[in-house]
Short mmCIF file of C-alpha atoms in Angstrom, two decimals:
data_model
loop_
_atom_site.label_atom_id
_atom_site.label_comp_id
_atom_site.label_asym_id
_atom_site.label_seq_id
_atom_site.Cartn_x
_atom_site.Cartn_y
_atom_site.Cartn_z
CA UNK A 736 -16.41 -2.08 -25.91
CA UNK A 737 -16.04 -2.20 -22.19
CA UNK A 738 -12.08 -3.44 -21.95
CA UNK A 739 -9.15 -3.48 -24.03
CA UNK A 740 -6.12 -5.39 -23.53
CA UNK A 741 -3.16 -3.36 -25.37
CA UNK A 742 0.46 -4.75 -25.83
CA UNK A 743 3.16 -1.97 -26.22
CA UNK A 744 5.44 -3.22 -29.29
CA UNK A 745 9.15 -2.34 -30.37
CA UNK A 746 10.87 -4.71 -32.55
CA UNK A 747 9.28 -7.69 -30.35
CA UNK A 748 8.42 -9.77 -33.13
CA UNK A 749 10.32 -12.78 -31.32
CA UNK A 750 8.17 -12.04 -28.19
CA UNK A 751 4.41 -11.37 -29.83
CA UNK A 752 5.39 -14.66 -32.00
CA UNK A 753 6.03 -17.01 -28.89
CA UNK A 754 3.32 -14.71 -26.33
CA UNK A 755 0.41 -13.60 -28.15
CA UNK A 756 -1.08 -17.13 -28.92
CA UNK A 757 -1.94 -17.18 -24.97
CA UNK A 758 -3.44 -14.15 -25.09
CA UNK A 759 -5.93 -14.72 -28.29
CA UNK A 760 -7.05 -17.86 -26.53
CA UNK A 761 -7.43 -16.96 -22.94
CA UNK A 762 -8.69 -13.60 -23.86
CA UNK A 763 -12.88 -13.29 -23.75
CA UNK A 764 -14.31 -12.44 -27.45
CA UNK A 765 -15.89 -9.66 -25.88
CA UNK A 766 -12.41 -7.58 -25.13
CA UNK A 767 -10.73 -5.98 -27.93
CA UNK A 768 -6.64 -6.85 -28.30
CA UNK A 769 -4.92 -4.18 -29.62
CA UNK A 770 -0.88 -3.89 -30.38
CA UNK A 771 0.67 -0.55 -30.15
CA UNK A 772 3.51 -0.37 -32.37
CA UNK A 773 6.32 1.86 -31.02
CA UNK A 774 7.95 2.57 -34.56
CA UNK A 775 9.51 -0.79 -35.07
CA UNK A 776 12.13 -1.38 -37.42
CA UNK A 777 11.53 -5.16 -37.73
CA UNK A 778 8.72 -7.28 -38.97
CA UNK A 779 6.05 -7.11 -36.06
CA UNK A 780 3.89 -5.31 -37.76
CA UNK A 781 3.59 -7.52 -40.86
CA UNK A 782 3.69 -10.67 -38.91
CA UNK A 783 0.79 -9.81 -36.86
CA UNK A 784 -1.04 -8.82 -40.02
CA UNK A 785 -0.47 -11.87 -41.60
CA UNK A 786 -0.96 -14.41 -38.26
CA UNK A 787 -3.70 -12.22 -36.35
CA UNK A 788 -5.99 -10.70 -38.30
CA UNK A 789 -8.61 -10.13 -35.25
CA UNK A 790 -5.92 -8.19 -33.68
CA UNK A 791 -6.12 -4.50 -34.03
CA UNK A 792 -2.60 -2.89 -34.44
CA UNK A 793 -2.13 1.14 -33.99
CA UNK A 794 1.03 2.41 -35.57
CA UNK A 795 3.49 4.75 -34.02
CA UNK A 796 5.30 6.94 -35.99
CA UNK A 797 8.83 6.41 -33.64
CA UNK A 798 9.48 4.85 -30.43
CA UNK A 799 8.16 6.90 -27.81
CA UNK A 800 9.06 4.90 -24.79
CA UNK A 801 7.21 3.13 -23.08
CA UNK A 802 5.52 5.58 -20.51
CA UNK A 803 4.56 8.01 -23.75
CA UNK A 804 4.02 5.28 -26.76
CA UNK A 805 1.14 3.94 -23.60
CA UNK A 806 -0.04 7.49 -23.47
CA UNK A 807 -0.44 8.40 -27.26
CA UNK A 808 -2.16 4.79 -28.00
CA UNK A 809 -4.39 4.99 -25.57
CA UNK A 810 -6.03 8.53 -26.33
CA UNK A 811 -6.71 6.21 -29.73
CA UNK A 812 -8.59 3.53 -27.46
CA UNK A 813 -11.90 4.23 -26.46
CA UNK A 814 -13.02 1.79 -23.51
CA UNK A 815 -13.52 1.54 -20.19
CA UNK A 816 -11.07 -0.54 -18.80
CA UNK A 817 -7.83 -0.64 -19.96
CA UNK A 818 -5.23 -4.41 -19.30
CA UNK A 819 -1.52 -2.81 -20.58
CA UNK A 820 0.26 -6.19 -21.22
CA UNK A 821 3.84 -6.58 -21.88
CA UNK A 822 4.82 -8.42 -24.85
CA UNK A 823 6.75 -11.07 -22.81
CA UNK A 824 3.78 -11.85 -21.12
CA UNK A 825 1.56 -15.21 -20.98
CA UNK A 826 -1.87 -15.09 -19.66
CA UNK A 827 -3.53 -17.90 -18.30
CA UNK A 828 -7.39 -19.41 -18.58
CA UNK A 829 -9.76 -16.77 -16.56
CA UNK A 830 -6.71 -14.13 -15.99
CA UNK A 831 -8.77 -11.20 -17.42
CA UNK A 832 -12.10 -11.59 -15.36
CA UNK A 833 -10.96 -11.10 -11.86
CA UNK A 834 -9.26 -7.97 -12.45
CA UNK A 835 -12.27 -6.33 -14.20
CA UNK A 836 -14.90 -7.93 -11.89
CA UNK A 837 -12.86 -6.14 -8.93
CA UNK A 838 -12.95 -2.71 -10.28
CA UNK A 839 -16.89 -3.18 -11.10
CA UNK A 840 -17.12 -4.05 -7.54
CA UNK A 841 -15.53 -0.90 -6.04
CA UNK A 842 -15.74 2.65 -7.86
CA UNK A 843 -12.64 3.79 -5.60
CA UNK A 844 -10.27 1.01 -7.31
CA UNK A 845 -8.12 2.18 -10.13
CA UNK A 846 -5.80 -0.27 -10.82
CA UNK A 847 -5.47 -3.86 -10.43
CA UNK A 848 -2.04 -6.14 -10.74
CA UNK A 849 -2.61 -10.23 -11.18
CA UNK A 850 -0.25 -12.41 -9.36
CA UNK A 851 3.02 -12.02 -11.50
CA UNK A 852 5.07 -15.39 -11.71
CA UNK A 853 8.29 -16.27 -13.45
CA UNK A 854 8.19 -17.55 -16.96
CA UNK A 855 11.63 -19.07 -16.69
CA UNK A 856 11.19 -20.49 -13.20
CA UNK A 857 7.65 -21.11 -13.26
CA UNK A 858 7.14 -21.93 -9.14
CA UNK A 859 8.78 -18.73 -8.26
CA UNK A 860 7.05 -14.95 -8.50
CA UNK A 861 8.62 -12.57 -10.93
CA UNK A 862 10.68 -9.75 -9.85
CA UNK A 863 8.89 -7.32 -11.91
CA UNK A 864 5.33 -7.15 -9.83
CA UNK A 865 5.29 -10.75 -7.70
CA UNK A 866 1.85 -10.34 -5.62
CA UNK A 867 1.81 -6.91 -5.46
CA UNK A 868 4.37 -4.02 -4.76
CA UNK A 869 4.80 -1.47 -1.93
CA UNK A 870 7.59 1.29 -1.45
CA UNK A 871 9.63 1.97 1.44
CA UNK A 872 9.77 5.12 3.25
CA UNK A 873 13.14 6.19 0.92
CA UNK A 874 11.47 5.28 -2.18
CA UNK A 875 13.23 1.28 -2.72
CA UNK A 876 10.65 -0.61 -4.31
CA UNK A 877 9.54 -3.93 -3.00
CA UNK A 878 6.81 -6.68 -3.47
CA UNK A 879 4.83 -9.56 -1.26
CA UNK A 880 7.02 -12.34 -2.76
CA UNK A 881 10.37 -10.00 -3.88
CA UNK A 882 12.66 -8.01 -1.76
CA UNK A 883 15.65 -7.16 -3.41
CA UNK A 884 17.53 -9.82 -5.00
CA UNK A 885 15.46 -12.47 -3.00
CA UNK A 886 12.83 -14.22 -4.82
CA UNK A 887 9.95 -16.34 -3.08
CA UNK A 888 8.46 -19.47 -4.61
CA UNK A 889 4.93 -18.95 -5.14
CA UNK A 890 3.44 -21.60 -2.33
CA UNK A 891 -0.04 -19.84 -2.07
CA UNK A 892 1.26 -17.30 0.72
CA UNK A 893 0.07 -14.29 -1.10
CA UNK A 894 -3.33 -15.86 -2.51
CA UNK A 895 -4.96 -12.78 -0.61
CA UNK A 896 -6.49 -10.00 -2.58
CA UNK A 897 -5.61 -6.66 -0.99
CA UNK A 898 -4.56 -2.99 -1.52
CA UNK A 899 -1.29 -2.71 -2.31
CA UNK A 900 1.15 0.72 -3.37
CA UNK A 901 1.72 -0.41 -6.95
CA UNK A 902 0.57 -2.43 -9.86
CA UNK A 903 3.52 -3.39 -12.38
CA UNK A 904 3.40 -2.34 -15.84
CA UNK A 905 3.59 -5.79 -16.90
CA UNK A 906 -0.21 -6.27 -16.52
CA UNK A 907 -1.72 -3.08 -15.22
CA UNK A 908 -5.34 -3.16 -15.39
CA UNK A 909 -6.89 0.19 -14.64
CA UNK A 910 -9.81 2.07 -14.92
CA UNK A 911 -9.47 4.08 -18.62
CA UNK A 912 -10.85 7.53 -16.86
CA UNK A 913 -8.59 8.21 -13.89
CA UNK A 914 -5.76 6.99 -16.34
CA UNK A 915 -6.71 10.12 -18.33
CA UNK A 916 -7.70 12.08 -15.45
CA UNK A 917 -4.22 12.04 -13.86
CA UNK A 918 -2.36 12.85 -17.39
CA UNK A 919 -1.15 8.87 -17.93
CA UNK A 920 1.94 7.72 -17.12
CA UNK A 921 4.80 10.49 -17.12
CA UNK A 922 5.97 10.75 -20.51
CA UNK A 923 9.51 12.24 -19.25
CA UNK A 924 9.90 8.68 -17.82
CA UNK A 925 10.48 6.95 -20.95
CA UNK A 926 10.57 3.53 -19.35
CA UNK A 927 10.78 2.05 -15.63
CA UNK A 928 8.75 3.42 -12.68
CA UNK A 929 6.66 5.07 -14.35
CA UNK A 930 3.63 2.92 -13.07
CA UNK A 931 4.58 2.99 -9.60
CA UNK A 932 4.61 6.79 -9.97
CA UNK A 933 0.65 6.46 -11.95
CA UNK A 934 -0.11 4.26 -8.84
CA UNK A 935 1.15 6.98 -6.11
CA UNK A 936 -0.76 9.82 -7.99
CA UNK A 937 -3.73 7.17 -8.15
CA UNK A 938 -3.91 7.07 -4.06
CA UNK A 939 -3.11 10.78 -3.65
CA UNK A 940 -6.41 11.65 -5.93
CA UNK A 941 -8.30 8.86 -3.15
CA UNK A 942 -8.40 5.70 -5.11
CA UNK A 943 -7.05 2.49 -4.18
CA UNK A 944 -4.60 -0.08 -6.17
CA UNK A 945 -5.23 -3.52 -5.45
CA UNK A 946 -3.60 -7.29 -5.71
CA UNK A 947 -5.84 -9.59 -7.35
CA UNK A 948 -4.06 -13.12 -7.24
CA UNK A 949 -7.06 -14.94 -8.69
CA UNK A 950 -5.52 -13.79 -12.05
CA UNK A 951 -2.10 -15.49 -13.33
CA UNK A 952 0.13 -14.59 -15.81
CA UNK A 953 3.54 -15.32 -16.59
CA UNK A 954 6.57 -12.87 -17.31
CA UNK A 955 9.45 -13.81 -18.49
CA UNK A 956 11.12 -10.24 -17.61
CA UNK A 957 14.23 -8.28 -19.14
CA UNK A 958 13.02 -8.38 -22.56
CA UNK A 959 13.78 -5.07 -23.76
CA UNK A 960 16.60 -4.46 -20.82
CA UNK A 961 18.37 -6.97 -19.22
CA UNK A 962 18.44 -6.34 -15.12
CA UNK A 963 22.10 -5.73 -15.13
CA UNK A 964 21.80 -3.21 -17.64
CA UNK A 965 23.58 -0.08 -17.10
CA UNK A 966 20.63 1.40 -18.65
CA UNK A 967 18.25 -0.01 -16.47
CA UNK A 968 19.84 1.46 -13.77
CA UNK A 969 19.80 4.37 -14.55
CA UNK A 970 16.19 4.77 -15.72
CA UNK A 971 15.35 3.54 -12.42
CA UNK A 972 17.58 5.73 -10.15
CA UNK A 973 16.48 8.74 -11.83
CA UNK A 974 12.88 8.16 -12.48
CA UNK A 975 12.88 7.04 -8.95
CA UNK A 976 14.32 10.19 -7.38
CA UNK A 977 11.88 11.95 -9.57
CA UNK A 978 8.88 10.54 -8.53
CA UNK A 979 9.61 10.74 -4.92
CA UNK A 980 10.19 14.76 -5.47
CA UNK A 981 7.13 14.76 -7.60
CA UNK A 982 4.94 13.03 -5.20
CA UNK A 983 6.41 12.46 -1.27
CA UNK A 984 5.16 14.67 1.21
CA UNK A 985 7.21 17.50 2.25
CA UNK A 986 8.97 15.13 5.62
CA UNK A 987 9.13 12.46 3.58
CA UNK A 988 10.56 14.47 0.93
CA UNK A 989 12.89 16.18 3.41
CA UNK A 990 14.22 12.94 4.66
CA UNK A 991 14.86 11.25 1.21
CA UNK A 992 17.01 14.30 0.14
CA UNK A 993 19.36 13.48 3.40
CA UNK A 994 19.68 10.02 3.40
CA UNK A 995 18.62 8.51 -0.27
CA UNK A 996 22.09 10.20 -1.50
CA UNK A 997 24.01 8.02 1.19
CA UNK A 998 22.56 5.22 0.51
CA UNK A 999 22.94 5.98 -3.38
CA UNK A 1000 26.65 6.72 -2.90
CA UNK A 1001 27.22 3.74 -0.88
CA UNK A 1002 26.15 1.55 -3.99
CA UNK A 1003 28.05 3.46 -5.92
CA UNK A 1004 31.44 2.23 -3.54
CA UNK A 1005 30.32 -0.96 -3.74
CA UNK A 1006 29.64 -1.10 -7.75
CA UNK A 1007 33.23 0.29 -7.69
CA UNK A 1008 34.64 -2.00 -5.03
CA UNK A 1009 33.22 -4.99 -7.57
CA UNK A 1010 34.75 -3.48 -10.78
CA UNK A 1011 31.16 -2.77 -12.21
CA UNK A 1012 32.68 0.48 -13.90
CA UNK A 1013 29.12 0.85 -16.01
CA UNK A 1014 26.73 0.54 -13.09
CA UNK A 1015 28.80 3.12 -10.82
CA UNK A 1016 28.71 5.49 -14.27
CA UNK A 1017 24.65 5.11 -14.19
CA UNK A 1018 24.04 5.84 -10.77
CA UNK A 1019 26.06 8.64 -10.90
CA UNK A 1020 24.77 10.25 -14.40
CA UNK A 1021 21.56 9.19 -12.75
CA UNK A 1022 21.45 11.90 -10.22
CA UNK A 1023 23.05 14.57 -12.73
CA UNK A 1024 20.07 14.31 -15.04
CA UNK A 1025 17.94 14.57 -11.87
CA UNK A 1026 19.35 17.60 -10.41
CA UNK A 1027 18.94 19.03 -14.18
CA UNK A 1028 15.21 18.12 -14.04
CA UNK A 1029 14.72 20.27 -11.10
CA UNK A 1030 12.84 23.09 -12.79
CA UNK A 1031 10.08 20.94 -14.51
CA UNK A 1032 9.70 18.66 -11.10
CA UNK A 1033 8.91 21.56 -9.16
CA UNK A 1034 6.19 22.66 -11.45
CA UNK A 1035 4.89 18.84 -11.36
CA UNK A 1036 5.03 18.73 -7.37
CA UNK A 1037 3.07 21.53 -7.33
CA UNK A 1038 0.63 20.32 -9.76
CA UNK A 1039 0.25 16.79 -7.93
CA UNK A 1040 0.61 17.83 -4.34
CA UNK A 1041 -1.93 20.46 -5.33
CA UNK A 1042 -4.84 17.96 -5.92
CA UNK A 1043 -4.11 16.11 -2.88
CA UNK A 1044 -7.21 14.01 -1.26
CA UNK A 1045 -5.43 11.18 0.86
CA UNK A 1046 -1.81 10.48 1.92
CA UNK A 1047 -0.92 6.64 0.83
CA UNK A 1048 -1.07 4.42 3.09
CA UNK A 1049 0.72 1.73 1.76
CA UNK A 1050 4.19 2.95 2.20
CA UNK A 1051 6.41 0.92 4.61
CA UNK A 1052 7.69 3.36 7.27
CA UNK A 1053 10.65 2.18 7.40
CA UNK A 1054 14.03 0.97 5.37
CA UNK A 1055 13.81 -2.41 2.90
CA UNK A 1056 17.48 -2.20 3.02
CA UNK A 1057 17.91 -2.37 6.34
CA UNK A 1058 15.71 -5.18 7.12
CA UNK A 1059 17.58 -7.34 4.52
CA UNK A 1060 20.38 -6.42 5.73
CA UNK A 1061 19.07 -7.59 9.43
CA UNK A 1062 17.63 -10.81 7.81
CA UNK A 1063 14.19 -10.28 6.87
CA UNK A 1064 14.41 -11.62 3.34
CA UNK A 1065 10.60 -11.95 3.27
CA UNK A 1066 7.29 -9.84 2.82
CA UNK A 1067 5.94 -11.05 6.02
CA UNK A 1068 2.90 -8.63 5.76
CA UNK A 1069 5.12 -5.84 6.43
CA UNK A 1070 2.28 -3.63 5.95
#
């Protein structure tokens, strides 16, 4: 079986209930949907035995996370083309075809993101992936139809398939061969970046990630952890910081480590400034646990910078931040 679509589970039995009918029926027969159960404690597991028979299920024996419960189901899931769907996801008539039919059109394309849009505000992207996401020279992430806090509505702007620095983990399409190739997803992740850092190791071994918008889905976003989470935050500070060590080159990497922890700190003030007591907390434990990864990060640099083909392309050159800050709320093909 050429491609399967596989939905990471833990305790979402509220989520596959009101999701998965859109995926059985917009789904071609021909792709296998499996659910990976991440050792859930509540009744997923029965209720998709009992509604969705044709649905395969592979059982975790704990929750892994979702960077390693993705890596130990899919060394269980032999195809060649591999859709990782969120559970809080709705797919739409066709959404599956134009991602695969791009990656049989171009060996060097490894992953492929469909246009993201909001489940709760259906004209506007979703902050999660939008049309595609790109990095800025300090690591910030960023998308064609999200910068920051500023959401676009969807008005056929980005209806442009191109490459692009990151896929979200959302609805990550990718070819099943380089995702083995490259080790997965970093387990140590747990959850949040984790894709953006798959993507960046992606272009570094020479292939390319793309936007596909010919493909929509829905997400409705925060379903495990809200955006204001404390927790959140902190997954994505750290796991950010990591992957930039992991993967920057060295004057990149040089110029991150003097000005990333300014701009850190300064949000820090300002989380402090607002009374947000738990945010400040997460930031700072953020960089702790970073500093405390050192050891293992080195040997990963090595290992990645090692295999080296091509330098990304796809990185902005210069600061998100500061070009909100100047105004420029907008993509505005930045790249």
């Amino acid at each position: 079986m050429q491609t399967a679509v596989v939905i990471l589970n833990w305790n979402g039995r509220k989520h596959l209930e009101h999701y998965m009918p859109s995926v059985v029926e917009n789904t071609p027969s021909q792709a296998r949907i499996i659910v990976a159960d991440n050792g859930s404690t509540d009744d997923s597991v029965a209720f998709l035995k009992q509604s969705y028979p044709t649905v395969e299920i592979l059982e975790l024996d704990k929750n892994y996370g979702f960077a390693e419960g993705y890596n130990r189901a899919l060394t269980k899931v032999d195809a060649k083309y591999y859709v990782l769907l969120n559970s809080d996801v709705e797919v739409t008539s066709g959404w599956l075809e134009p991602l695969i039919e791009m990656l049989q059109g171009d060996e060097q394309i490894a992953a492929v993101a469909p246009k993201l849009l909001s489940d709760v505000e259906r004209s506007k992207f979703e902050y999660a992936g939008a049309a595609g996401g790109f990095i800025d020279y300090l690591g910030y992430p960023l998308c064609r139809g999200r910068i920051l806090s500023t959401i676009e509505q969807d008005k056929g702007q980005y209806d442009s398939a191109r490459e692009v620095f990151w896929a979200s983990g959302a609805a990550f399409c990718c070819r099943a061969e380089v995702f083995h190739s490259l080790g997965g997803f970093d387990g140590d992740f747990f959850a949040h970046m984790e894709e953006i850092d798959l993507c960046w190791r992606m272009q570094l071994a020479g292939y390319k990630v793309m936007a596909e918008p010919r493909s929509v889905v829905y997400h409705l976003g925060g379903g495990t952890l809200p955006n204001e989470s404390p927790g959140k935050l902190y997954l994505n500070y750290r796991n950010n910081l990591a992957m930039l060590y992991k993967c920057a080159p060295t004057m990149q990497r040089m110029t991150v480590a003097v000005l990333r922890p300014l701009a850190d700190m300064l949000s820090v003030i300002i989380y402090l400034l607002k009374g947000e007591i738990k945010l400040a907390n997460a930031t700072l434990r953020a960089y702790k646990d970073f500093f405390a990864w050192h050891k293992a990060l080195s040997k990963k640099r090595k290992a990645t910078r090692s295999r080296v083909v091509a330098e990304s392309k796809m990185i902005y050159r210069g600061s998100m931040v500061v070009r909100y800050a100047l105004g420029r709320h907008k993509f505005d093909n930045m790249i």
